[in-house]
Backbone as JSON, one array per atom type, in Angstrom:
{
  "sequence": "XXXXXXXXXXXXXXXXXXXXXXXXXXXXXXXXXXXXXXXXXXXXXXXXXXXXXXXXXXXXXXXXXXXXXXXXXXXXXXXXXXXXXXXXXXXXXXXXXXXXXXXXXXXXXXXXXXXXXXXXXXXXXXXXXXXXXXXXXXXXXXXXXXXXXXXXXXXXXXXXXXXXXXXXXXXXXXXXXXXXXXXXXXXXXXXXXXXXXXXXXXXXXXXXXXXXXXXXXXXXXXXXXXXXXXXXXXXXXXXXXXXXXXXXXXXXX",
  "N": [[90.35, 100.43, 119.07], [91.28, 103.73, 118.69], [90.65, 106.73, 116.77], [92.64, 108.6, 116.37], [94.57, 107.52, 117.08], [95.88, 106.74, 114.24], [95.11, 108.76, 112.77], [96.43, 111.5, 111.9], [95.73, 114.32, 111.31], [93.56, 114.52, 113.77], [94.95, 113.76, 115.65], [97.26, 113.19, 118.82], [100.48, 114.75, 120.55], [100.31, 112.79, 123.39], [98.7, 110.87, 122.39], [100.55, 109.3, 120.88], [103.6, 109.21, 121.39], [103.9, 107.11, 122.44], [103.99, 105.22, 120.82], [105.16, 102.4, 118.43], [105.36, 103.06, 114.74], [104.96, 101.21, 111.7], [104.89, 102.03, 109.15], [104.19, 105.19, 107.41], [101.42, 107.05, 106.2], [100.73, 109.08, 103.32], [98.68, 111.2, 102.67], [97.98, 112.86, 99.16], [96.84, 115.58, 97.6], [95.5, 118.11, 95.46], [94.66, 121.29, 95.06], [91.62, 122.62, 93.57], [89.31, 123.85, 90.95], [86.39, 121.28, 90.65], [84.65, 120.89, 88.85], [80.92, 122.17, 89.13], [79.99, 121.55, 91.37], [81.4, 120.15, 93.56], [83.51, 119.92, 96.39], [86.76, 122.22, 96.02], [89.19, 120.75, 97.09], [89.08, 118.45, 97.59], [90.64, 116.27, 96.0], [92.3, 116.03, 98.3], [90.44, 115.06, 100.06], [89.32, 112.78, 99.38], [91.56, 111.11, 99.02], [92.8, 111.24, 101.72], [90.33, 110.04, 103.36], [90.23, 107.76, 102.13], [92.48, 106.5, 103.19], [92.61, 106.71, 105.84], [90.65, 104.9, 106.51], [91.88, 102.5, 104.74], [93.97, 102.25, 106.29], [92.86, 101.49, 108.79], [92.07, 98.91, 108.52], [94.14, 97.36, 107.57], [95.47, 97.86, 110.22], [93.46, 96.21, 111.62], [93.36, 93.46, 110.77], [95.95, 92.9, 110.5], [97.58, 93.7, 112.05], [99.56, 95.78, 111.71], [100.72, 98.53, 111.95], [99.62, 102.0, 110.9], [100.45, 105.26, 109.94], [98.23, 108.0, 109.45], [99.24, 110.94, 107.19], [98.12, 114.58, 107.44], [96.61, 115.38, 104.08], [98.83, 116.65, 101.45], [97.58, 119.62, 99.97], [98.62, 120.5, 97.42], [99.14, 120.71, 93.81], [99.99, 119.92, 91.01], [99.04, 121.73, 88.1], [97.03, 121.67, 85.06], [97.57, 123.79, 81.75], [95.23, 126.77, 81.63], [94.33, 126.01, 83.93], [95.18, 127.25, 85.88], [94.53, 129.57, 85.72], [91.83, 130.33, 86.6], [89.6, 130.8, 89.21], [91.47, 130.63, 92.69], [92.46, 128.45, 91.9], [95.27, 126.28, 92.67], [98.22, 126.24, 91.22], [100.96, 124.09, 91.74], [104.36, 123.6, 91.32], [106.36, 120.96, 90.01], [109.1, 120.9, 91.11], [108.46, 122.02, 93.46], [106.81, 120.48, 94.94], [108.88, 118.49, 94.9], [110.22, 119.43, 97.03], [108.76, 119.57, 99.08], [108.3, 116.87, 100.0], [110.91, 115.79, 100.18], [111.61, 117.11, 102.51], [109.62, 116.44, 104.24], [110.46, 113.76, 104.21], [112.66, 113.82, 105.21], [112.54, 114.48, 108.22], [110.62, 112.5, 108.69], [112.83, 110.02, 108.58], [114.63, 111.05, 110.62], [113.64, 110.65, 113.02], [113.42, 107.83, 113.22], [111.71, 106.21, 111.37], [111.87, 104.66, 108.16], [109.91, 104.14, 106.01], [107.08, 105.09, 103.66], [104.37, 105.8, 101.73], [102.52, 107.22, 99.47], [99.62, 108.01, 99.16], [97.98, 108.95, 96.57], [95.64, 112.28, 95.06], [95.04, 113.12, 93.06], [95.39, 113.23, 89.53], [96.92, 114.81, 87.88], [99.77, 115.07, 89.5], [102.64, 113.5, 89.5], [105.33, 111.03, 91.18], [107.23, 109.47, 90.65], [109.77, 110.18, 89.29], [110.9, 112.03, 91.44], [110.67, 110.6, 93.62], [112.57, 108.34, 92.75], [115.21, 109.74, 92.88], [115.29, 110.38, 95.41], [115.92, 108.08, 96.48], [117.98, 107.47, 96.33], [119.42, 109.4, 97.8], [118.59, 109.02, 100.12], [118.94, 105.67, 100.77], [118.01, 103.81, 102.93], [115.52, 104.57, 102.91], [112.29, 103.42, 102.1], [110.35, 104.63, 99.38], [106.64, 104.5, 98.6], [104.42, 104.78, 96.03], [101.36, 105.79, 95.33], [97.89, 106.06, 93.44], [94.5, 106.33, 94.32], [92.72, 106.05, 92.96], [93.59, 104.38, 90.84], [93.61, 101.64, 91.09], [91.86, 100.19, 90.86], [89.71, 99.37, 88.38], [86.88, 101.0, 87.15], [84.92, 100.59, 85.02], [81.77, 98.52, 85.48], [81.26, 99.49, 88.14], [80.46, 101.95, 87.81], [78.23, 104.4, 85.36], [78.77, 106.07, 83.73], [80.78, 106.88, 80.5], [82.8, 108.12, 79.54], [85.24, 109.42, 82.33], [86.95, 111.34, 83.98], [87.05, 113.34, 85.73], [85.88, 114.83, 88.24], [83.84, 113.72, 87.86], [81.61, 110.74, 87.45], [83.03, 108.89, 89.76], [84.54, 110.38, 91.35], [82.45, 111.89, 92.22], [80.09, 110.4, 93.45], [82.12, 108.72, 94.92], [82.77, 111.19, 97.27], [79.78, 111.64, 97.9], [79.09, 109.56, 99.11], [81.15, 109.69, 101.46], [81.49, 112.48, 102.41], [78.5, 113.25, 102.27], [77.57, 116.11, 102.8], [78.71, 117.64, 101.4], [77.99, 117.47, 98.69], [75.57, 118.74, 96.18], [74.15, 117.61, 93.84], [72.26, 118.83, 91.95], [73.57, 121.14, 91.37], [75.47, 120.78, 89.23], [77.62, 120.66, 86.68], [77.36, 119.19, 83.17], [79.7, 118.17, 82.66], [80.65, 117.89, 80.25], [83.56, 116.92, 78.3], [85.8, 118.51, 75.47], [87.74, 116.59, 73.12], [91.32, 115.64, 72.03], [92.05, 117.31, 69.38], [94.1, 116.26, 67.43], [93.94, 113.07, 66.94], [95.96, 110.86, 67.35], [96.85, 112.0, 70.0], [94.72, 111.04, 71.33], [94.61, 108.47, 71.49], [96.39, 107.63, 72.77], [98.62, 107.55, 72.53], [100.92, 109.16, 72.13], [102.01, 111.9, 74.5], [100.46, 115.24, 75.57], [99.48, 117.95, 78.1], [96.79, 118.69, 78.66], [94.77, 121.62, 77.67], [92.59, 123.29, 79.52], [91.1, 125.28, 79.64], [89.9, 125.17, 77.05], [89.47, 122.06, 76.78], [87.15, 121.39, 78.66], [84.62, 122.41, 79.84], [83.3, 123.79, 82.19], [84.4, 122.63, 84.25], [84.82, 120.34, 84.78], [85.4, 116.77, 83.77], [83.36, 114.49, 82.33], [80.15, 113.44, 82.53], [78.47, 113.85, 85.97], [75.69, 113.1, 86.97], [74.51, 110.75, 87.37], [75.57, 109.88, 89.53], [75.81, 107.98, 92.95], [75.96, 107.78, 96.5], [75.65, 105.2, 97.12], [77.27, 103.81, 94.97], [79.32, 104.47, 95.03], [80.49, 103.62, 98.0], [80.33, 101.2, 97.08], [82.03, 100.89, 95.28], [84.67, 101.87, 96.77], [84.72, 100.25, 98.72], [85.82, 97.89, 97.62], [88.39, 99.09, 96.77], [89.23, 100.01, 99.08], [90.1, 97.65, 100.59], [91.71, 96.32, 99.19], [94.08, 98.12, 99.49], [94.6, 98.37, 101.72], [95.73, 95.7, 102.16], [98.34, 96.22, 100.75], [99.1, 98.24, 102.38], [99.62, 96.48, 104.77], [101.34, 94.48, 103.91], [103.22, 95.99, 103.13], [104.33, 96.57, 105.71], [104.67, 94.51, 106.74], [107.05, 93.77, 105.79], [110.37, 93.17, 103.52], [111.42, 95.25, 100.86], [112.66, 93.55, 98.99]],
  "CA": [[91.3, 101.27, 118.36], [91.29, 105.23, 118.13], [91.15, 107.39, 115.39], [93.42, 109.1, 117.19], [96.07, 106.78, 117.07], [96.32, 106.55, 113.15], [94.81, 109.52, 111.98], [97.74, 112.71, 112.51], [94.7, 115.27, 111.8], [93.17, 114.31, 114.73], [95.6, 112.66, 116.9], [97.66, 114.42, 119.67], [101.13, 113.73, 120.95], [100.23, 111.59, 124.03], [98.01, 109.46, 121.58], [101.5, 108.53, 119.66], [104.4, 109.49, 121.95], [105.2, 105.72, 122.99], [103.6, 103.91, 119.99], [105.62, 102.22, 117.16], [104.53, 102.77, 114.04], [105.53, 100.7, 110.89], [104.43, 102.57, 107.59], [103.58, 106.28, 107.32], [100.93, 107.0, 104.76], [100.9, 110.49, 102.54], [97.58, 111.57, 100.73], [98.39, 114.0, 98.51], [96.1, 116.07, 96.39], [95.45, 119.37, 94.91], [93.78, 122.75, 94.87], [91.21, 122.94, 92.07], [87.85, 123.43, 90.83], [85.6, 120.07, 90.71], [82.94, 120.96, 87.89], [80.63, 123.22, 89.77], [79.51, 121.08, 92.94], [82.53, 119.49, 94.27], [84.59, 120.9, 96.7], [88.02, 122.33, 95.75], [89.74, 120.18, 98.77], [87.96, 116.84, 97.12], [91.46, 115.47, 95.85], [92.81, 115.45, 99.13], [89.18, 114.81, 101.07], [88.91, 111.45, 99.18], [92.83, 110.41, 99.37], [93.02, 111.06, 103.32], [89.84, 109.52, 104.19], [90.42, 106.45, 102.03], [94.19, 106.08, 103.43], [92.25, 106.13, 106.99], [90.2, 103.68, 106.23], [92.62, 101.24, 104.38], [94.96, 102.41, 107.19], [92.27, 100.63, 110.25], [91.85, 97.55, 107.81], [95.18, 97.01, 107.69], [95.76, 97.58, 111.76], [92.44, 95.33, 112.32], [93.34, 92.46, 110.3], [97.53, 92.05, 110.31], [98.87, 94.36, 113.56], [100.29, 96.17, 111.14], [100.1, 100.16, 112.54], [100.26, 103.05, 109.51], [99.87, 106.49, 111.1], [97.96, 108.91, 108.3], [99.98, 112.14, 107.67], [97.63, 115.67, 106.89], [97.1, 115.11, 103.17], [99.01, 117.8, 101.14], [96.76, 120.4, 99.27], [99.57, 121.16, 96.2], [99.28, 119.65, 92.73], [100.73, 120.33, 89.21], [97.91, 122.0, 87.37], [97.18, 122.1, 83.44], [97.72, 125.29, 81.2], [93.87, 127.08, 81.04], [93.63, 126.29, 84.88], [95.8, 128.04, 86.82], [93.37, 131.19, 85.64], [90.75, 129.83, 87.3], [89.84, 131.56, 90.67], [91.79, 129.49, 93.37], [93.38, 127.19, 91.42], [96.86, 126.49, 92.39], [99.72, 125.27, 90.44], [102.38, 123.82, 92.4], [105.57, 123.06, 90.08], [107.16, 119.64, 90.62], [110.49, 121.1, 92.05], [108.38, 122.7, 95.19], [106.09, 119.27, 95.39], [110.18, 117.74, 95.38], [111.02, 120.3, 98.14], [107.95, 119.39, 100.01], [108.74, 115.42, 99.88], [111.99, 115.54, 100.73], [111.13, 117.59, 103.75], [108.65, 114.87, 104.79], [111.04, 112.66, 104.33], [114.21, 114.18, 106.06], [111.62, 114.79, 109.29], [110.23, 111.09, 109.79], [113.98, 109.74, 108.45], [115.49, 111.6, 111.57], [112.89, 110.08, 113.43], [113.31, 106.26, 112.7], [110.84, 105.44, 110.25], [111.65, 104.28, 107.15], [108.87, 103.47, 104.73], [106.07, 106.2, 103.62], [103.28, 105.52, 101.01], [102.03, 107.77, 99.38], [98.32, 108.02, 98.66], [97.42, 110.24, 95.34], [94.35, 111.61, 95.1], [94.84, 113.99, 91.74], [95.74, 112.49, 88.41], [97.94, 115.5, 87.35], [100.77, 114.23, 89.73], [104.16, 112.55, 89.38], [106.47, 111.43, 91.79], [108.32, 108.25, 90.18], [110.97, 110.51, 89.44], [111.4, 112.39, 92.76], [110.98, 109.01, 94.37], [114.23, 107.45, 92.34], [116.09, 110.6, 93.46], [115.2, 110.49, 96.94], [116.14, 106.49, 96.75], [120.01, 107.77, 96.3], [119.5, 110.4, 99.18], [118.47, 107.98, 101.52], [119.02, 104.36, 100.14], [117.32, 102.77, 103.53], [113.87, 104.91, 103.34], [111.73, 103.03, 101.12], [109.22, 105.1, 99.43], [105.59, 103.93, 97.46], [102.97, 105.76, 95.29], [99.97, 104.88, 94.51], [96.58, 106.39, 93.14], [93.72, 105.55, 94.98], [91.58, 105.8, 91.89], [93.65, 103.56, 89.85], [93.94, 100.33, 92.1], [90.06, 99.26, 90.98], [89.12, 100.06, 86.85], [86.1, 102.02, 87.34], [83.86, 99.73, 84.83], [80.84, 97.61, 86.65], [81.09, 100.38, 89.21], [79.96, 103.36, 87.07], [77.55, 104.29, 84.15], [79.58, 107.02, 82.82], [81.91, 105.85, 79.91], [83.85, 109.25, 80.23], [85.11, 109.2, 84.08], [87.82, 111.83, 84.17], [87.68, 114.82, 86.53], [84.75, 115.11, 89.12], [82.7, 112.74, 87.1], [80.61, 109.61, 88.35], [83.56, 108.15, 90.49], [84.83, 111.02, 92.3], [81.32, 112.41, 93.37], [80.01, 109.19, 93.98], [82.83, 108.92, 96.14], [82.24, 112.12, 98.1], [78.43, 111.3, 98.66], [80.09, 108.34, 100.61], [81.8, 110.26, 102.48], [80.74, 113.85, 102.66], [76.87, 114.02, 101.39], [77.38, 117.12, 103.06], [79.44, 118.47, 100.38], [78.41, 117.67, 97.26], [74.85, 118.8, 95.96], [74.21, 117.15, 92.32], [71.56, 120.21, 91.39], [74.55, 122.05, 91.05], [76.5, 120.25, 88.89], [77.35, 120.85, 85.15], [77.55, 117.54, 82.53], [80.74, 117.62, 82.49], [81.0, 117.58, 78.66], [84.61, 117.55, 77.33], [86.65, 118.06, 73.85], [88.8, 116.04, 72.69], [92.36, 117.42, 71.08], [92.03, 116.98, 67.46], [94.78, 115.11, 66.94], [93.64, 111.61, 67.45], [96.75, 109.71, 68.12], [96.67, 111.64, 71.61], [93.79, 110.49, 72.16], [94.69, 107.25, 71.62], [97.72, 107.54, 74.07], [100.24, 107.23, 71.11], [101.5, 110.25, 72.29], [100.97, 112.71, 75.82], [100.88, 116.59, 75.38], [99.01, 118.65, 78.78], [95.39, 119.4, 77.81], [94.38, 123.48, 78.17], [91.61, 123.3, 80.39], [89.84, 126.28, 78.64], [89.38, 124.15, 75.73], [88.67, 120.47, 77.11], [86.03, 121.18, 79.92], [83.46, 123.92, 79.99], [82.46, 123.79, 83.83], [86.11, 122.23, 84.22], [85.23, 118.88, 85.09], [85.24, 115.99, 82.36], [82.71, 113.19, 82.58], [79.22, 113.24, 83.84], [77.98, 113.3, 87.65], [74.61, 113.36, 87.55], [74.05, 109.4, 87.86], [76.03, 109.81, 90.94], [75.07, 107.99, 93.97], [76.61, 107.05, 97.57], [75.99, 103.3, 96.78], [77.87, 103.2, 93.93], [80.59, 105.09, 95.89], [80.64, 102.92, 98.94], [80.32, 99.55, 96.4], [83.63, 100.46, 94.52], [85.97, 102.12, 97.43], [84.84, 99.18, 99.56], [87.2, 96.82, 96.93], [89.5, 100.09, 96.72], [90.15, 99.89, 100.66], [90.47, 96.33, 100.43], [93.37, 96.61, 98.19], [95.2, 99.45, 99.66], [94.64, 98.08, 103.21], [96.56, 94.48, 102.41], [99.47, 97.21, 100.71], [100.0, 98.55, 103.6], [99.81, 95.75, 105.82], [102.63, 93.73, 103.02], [105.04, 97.25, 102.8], [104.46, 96.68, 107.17], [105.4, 93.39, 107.24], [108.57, 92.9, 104.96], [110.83, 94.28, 103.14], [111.19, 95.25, 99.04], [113.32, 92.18, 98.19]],
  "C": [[90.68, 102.65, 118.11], [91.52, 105.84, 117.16], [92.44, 108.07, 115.2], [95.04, 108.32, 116.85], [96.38, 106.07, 115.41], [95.82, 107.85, 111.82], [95.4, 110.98, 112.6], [96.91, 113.86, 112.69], [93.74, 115.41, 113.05], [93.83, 113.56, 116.11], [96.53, 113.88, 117.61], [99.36, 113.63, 120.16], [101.36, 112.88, 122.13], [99.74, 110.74, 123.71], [99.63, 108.46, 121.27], [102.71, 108.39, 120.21], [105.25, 107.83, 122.42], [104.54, 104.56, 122.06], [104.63, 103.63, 118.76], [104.93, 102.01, 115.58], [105.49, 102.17, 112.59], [105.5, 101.33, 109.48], [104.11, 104.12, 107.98], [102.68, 107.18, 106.03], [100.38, 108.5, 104.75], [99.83, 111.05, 102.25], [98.02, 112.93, 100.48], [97.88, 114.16, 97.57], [96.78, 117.43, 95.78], [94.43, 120.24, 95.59], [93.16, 122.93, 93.77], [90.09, 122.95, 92.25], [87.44, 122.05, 90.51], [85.0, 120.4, 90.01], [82.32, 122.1, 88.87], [80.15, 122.59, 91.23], [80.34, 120.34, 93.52], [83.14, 120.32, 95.03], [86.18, 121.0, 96.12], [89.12, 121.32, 96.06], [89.79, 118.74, 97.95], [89.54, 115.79, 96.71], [91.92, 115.09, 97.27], [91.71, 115.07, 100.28], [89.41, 113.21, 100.6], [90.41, 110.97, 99.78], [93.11, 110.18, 100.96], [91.86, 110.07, 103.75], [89.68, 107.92, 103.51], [91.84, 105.9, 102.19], [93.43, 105.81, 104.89], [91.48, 105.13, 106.89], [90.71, 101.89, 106.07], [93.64, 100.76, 105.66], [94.29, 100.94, 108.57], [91.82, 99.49, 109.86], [92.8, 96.75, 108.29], [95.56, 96.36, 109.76], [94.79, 95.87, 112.04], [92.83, 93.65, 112.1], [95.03, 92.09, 110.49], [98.29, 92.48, 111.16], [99.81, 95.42, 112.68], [99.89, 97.95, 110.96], [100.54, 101.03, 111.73], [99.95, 104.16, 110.54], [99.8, 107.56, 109.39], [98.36, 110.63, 108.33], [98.46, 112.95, 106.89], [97.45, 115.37, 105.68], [97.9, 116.9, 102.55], [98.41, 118.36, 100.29], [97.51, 121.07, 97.79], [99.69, 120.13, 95.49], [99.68, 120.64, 91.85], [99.26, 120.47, 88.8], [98.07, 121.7, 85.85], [96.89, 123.03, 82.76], [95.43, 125.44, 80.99], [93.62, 126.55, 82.71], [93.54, 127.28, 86.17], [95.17, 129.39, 86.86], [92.55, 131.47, 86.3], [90.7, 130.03, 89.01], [90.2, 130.49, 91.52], [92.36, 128.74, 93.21], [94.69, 127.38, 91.7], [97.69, 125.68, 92.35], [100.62, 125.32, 91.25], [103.37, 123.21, 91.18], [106.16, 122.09, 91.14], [108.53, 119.74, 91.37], [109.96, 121.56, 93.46], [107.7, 120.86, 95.89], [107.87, 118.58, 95.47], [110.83, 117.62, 96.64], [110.27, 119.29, 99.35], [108.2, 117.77, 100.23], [109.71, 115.53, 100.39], [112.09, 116.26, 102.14], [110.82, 116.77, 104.99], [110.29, 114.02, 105.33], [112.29, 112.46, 105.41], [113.49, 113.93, 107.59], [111.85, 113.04, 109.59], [111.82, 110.28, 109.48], [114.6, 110.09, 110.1], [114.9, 111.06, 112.88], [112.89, 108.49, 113.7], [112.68, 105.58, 112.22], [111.35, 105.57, 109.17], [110.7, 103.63, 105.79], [107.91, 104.69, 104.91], [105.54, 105.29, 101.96], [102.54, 106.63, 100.73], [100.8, 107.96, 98.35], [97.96, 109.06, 97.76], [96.33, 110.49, 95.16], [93.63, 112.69, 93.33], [96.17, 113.57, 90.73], [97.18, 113.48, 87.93], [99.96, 115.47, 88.26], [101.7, 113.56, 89.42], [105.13, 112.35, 89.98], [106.97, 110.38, 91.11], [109.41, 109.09, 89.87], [111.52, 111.53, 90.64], [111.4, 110.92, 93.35], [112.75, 108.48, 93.74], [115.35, 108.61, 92.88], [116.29, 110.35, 95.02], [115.63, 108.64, 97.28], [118.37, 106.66, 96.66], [121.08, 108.7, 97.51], [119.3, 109.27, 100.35], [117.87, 106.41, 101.3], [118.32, 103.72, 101.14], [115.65, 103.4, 104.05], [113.32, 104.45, 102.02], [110.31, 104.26, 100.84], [107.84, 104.28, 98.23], [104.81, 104.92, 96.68], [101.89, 104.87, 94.77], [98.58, 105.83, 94.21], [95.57, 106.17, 93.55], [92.86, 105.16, 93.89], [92.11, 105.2, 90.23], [93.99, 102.58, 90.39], [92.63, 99.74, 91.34], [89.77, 100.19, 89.36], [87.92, 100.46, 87.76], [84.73, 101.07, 86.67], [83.4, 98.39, 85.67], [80.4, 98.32, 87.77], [80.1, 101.46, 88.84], [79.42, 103.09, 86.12], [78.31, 105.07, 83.14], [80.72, 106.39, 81.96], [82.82, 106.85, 79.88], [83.51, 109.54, 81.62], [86.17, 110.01, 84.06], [88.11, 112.56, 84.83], [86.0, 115.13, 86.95], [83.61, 114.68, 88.08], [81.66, 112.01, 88.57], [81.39, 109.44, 89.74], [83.86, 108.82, 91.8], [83.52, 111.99, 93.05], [80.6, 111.49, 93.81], [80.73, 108.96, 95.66], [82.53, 109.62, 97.68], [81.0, 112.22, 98.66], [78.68, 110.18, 99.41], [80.43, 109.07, 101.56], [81.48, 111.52, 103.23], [79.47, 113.95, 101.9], [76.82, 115.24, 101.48], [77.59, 118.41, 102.05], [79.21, 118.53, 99.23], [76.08, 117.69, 97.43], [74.88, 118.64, 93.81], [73.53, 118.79, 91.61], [72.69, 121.34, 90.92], [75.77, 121.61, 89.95], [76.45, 120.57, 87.41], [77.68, 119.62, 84.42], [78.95, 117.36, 82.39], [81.55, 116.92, 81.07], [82.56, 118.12, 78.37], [85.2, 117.4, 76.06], [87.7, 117.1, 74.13], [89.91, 116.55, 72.05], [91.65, 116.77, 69.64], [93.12, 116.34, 67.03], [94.67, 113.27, 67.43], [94.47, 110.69, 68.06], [97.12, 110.45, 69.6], [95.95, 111.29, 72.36], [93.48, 109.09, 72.83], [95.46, 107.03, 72.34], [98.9, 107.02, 73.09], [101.3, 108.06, 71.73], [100.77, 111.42, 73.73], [101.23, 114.39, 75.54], [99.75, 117.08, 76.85], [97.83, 119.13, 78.14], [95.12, 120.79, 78.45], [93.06, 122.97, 78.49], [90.86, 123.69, 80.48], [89.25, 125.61, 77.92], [89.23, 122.95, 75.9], [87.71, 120.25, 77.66], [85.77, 122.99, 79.72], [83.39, 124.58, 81.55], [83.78, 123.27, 84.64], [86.19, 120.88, 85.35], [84.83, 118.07, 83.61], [84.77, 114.51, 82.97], [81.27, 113.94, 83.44], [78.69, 112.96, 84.98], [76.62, 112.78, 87.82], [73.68, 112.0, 88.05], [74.47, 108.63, 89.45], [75.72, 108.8, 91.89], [75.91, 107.53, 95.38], [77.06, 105.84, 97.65], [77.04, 103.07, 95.79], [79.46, 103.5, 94.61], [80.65, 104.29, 96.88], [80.96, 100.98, 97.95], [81.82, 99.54, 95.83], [84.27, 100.87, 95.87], [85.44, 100.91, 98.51], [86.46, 98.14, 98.76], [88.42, 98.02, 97.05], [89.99, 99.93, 98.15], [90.83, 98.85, 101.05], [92.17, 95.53, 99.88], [94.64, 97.09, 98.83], [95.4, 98.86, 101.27], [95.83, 96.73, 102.64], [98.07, 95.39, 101.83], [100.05, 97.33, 101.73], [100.07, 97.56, 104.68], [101.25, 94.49, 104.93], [103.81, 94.8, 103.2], [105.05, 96.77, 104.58], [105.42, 95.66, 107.81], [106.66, 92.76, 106.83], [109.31, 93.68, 104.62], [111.18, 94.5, 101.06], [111.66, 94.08, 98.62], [114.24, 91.55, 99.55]]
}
């Protein structure tokens, strides 16, 4: 099996031209700073290359062929980031536009089913999804998080894990060592609001980004390591691979 023939960034159209494929899977990040040693990219670096992954699990083990789209580089930011050189805020009506786009495309096409791999927390499609379920009642769509399929404790030391912490540079030394140099990294110390019951999740308000994170990631990296990153997204691929090989083989109800 070719990379070629499930991975769209690298594939061509005589790879795909007479293959059927059953699932079409999304990653979809952002544009943002990482703390200071992450790349920008990093939401959609991890989401694409653990959708290819889960993607050649899936093929290897159930016949069941996903084909991985580009991931998309546009997320919903939080107030205090959008300042921040580079950073860019996509508003949920263009991330709507851009979905339904997608969708109209492989729709016209004859695929029905897409999955879409998240790879930045600030995200929301459950309500574009129920819209787009009234637009086109026989394209099923999914979402999913890659980095909430698998809690994080047993994996990690860090007890704050929120934003280019342990998990997600961990991660990236899996994948890209190339990219991430710890020496560069800041602790990743953030506030809390002051009102406690949001902290407790009583209640959700958008945290300013000036005032939660210094270096504008939250959670410490510096315990980092590849292993720990290869030990959890091993169970994370594991997961996401039998997903897509269940959305391949059936149907919602």
């Amino acid at each position: 099996m070719e990379k070629r023939e499930i991975d769209l960034t690298v594939s061509c159209y005589g790879k795909v031209k007479g293959v059927k494929y059953n699932v079409v899977i999304l990653p979809w990040g952002a544009t943002e700073p990482h703390n200071l040693h992450l790349p920008y990219l990093t939401d959609c670096i991890l989401s694409h290359d653990v959708a290819v992954d889960a993607a050649t699990l899936a093929l290897q083990r159930s016949g069941v062929r996903c084909m991985v789209m580009p991931p998309v580089p546009f997320g919903a930011q939080n107030p205090g980031q959008r300042g921040l050189p580079f950073c860019i805020h996509t508003r949920y009506s263009t991330q709507q536009a851009i979905l339904e786009d997608i969708v109209a495309s492989l729709h016209a096409q004859g695929i029905r089913k897409l999955i879409i791999v998240g790879g930045h927390g600030g995200n929301n499609f459950k309500g574009m999804i129920r819209d787009m379920a009234f637009t086109y009642p026989d394209f099923l769509i999914i979402a999913v998080d890659w980095f909430n399929i698998v809690p994080p404790k047993g994996y990690f030391e860090a007890v704050i894990d929120d934003h280019a912490g342990e998990t997600e540079t961990s991660a990236m030394m899996y994948y890209h060592p190339e990219l991430v140099n710890l020496a560069e990294a800041g602790e990743g110390a953030g506030t809390p609001f002051a009102i406690p019951s949001l902290n407790e999740k009583v209640g959700w308000a958008p945290r300013h980004w000036d005032k939660a994170s210094v270096d504008s990631g939250i959670g410490d990296p510096r315990k980092s390591s590849a292993e720990k990153g290869e030990r959890y997204l091993k169970v994370v691929i594991e997961k996401l691979a039998k997903l897509f090989a269940e959305v391949g083989q059936g149907e919602l109800y």
